[in-house]
């Protein structure tokens, strides 16, 4: 098996009620492992876990959508080093994990893989074919991590 890409990771948590639960689901070594498995090149990635207010503000300001979403990817470079910020909205992630009957950690793993793929140019909103290809790639990466198909 080929060596995984190198990763410079900054893991940040906003201040919000219940942050401890999210910190427990996101140990640094797990976040690094999940992101590295989704990288095709070395990366410099910041992962920030935020509350609903910050998530909604960022989504409104940068995507023109006035609601908090599960993950936002701000990609700055794909080569030679993948540089991106991944912002995950804790209340949205927790709600989705419960609805989908997944552990919080498994849902975070999926969304971090998803966001990391976006940072490398993958896009599920351009066509059905692109969506299918991205989902297949996510399923493959998550399977290597021992996480079942999220779809």
Coordinates of C-alpha atoms in Angstrom, one line a residue:
X1 CA 0.0 0.0 0.0
X2 CA 1.3 3.4 -0.9
X3 CA 2.2 5.9 1.9
X4 CA -0.5 8.4 2.7
X5 CA 0.1 12.0 1.9
X6 CA 1.7 14.3 4.6
X7 CA -0.8 16.5 6.4
X8 CA -0.4 19.7 8.4
X9 CA -3.6 19.9 10.4
X10 CA -5.1 22.6 12.5
X11 CA -8.1 21.4 14.5
X12 CA -10.2 24.2 16.0
X13 CA -13.3 24.2 18.1
X14 CA -15.6 27.2 18.5
X15 CA -17.1 28.0 21.9
X16 CA -20.6 26.6 22.1
X17 CA -22.8 24.5 24.4
X18 CA -22.0 20.8 24.1
X19 CA -18.5 21.3 22.5
X20 CA -17.1 18.6 24.8
X21 CA -19.2 15.9 23.0
X22 CA -17.8 17.0 19.7
X23 CA -14.2 17.1 20.9
X24 CA -14.7 13.6 22.2
X25 CA -15.9 12.4 18.7
X26 CA -13.0 14.2 17.0
X27 CA -9.6 13.2 18.5
X28 CA -6.9 14.8 16.5
X29 CA -5.3 11.5 15.4
X30 CA -8.7 10.3 14.0
X31 CA -9.3 13.6 12.1
X32 CA -5.8 13.4 10.6
X33 CA -6.4 9.8 9.6
X34 CA -9.7 10.5 7.9
X35 CA -8.4 13.6 6.0
X36 CA -5.1 11.9 5.0
X37 CA -7.1 8.9 3.5
X38 CA -9.0 11.4 1.3
X39 CA -6.0 13.3 0.1
X40 CA -4.3 12.6 -3.2
X41 CA -1.4 15.0 -2.4
X42 CA 0.1 16.5 0.7
X43 CA -2.2 18.9 2.5
X44 CA -2.4 21.9 4.8
X45 CA -6.0 21.7 6.2
X46 CA -7.7 23.6 8.9
X47 CA -10.8 21.8 10.4
X48 CA -13.0 24.1 12.5
X49 CA -16.1 23.0 14.4
X50 CA -18.6 25.8 14.8
X51 CA -22.1 26.5 16.3
X52 CA -25.2 27.2 14.2
X53 CA -24.8 31.0 14.2
X54 CA -21.2 30.9 12.8
X55 CA -22.2 28.1 10.3
X56 CA -25.2 30.1 9.0
X57 CA -23.2 33.3 8.8
X58 CA -20.4 31.7 6.7
X59 CA -22.9 29.9 4.4
X60 CA -24.8 33.2 3.9
X61 CA -21.7 35.2 3.3
X62 CA -19.8 32.8 1.0
X63 CA -22.6 30.8 -0.7
X64 CA -25.6 33.1 -0.5
X65 CA -27.6 30.4 1.4
X66 CA -29.1 31.6 4.7
X67 CA -28.9 28.5 6.8
X68 CA -26.3 26.4 8.6
X69 CA -25.1 23.4 6.6
X70 CA -23.1 20.4 7.7
X71 CA -19.8 21.2 6.0
X72 CA -18.3 24.1 4.1
X73 CA -15.1 23.7 2.1
X74 CA -12.9 26.7 1.4
X75 CA -10.3 25.5 -1.0
X76 CA -7.3 27.7 -1.8
X77 CA -4.9 25.4 -3.7
X78 CA -5.0 21.9 -5.1
X79 CA -1.4 21.6 -6.2
X80 CA 1.3 21.0 -5.3
X81 CA -0.2 21.1 -1.8
X82 CA -3.9 20.9 -1.1
X83 CA -4.8 23.9 1.1
X84 CA -8.2 24.3 2.5
X85 CA -10.4 25.1 5.5
X86 CA -13.2 22.7 6.3
X87 CA -15.9 24.2 8.6
X88 CA -18.4 21.8 10.2
X89 CA -21.5 22.9 12.0
X90 CA -21.8 20.8 15.2
X91 CA -25.5 21.1 15.7
X92 CA -26.3 20.1 12.1
X93 CA -23.8 17.2 12.1
X94 CA -25.3 15.9 15.4
X95 CA -28.9 16.2 14.1
X96 CA -28.0 14.4 10.9
X97 CA -26.1 11.6 12.7
X98 CA -29.1 11.0 15.0
X99 CA -31.5 11.0 12.1
X100 CA -29.3 8.7 10.0
X101 CA -28.6 6.4 13.0
X102 CA -24.9 6.9 12.8
X103 CA -22.4 7.6 15.5
X104 CA -21.3 11.2 15.7
X105 CA -17.7 10.1 14.9
X106 CA -18.7 8.1 11.8
X107 CA -20.7 11.1 10.4
X108 CA -17.9 13.5 11.1
X109 CA -15.5 11.0 9.3
X110 CA -17.8 11.0 6.2
X111 CA -18.2 14.8 6.1
X112 CA -14.4 15.3 6.5
X113 CA -13.8 12.9 3.6
X114 CA -16.5 14.7 1.6
X115 CA -15.0 18.1 2.4
X116 CA -11.5 17.0 1.6
X117 CA -12.6 15.7 -1.8
X118 CA -14.3 19.1 -2.5
X119 CA -10.9 20.7 -1.7
X120 CA -9.4 18.7 -4.5
X121 CA -11.9 19.6 -7.1
X122 CA -14.5 16.9 -6.7
X123 CA -18.1 18.3 -7.1
X124 CA -21.4 16.5 -6.7
X125 CA -23.5 19.5 -7.8
X126 CA -22.2 19.7 -11.4
X127 CA -24.0 16.5 -12.8
X128 CA -25.5 13.2 -11.8
X129 CA -22.3 11.5 -13.1
X130 CA -20.1 13.7 -10.9
X131 CA -22.3 13.0 -7.9
X132 CA -22.2 9.3 -8.5
X133 CA -18.4 9.4 -8.9
X134 CA -17.9 11.4 -5.7
X135 CA -20.2 9.1 -3.7
X136 CA -18.3 6.1 -5.0
X137 CA -15.0 7.6 -4.0
X138 CA -16.3 8.5 -0.5
X139 CA -17.6 4.9 0.0
X140 CA -14.3 3.5 -1.1
X141 CA -12.3 5.7 1.3
X142 CA -14.6 5.1 4.2
X143 CA -14.5 1.4 3.6
X144 CA -10.7 1.5 3.9
X145 CA -11.2 3.3 7.2
X146 CA -13.6 0.6 8.5
X147 CA -16.7 2.8 8.2
X148 CA -19.8 1.5 6.4
X149 CA -21.4 3.0 3.4
X150 CA -23.0 6.3 4.5
X151 CA -25.5 6.2 1.8

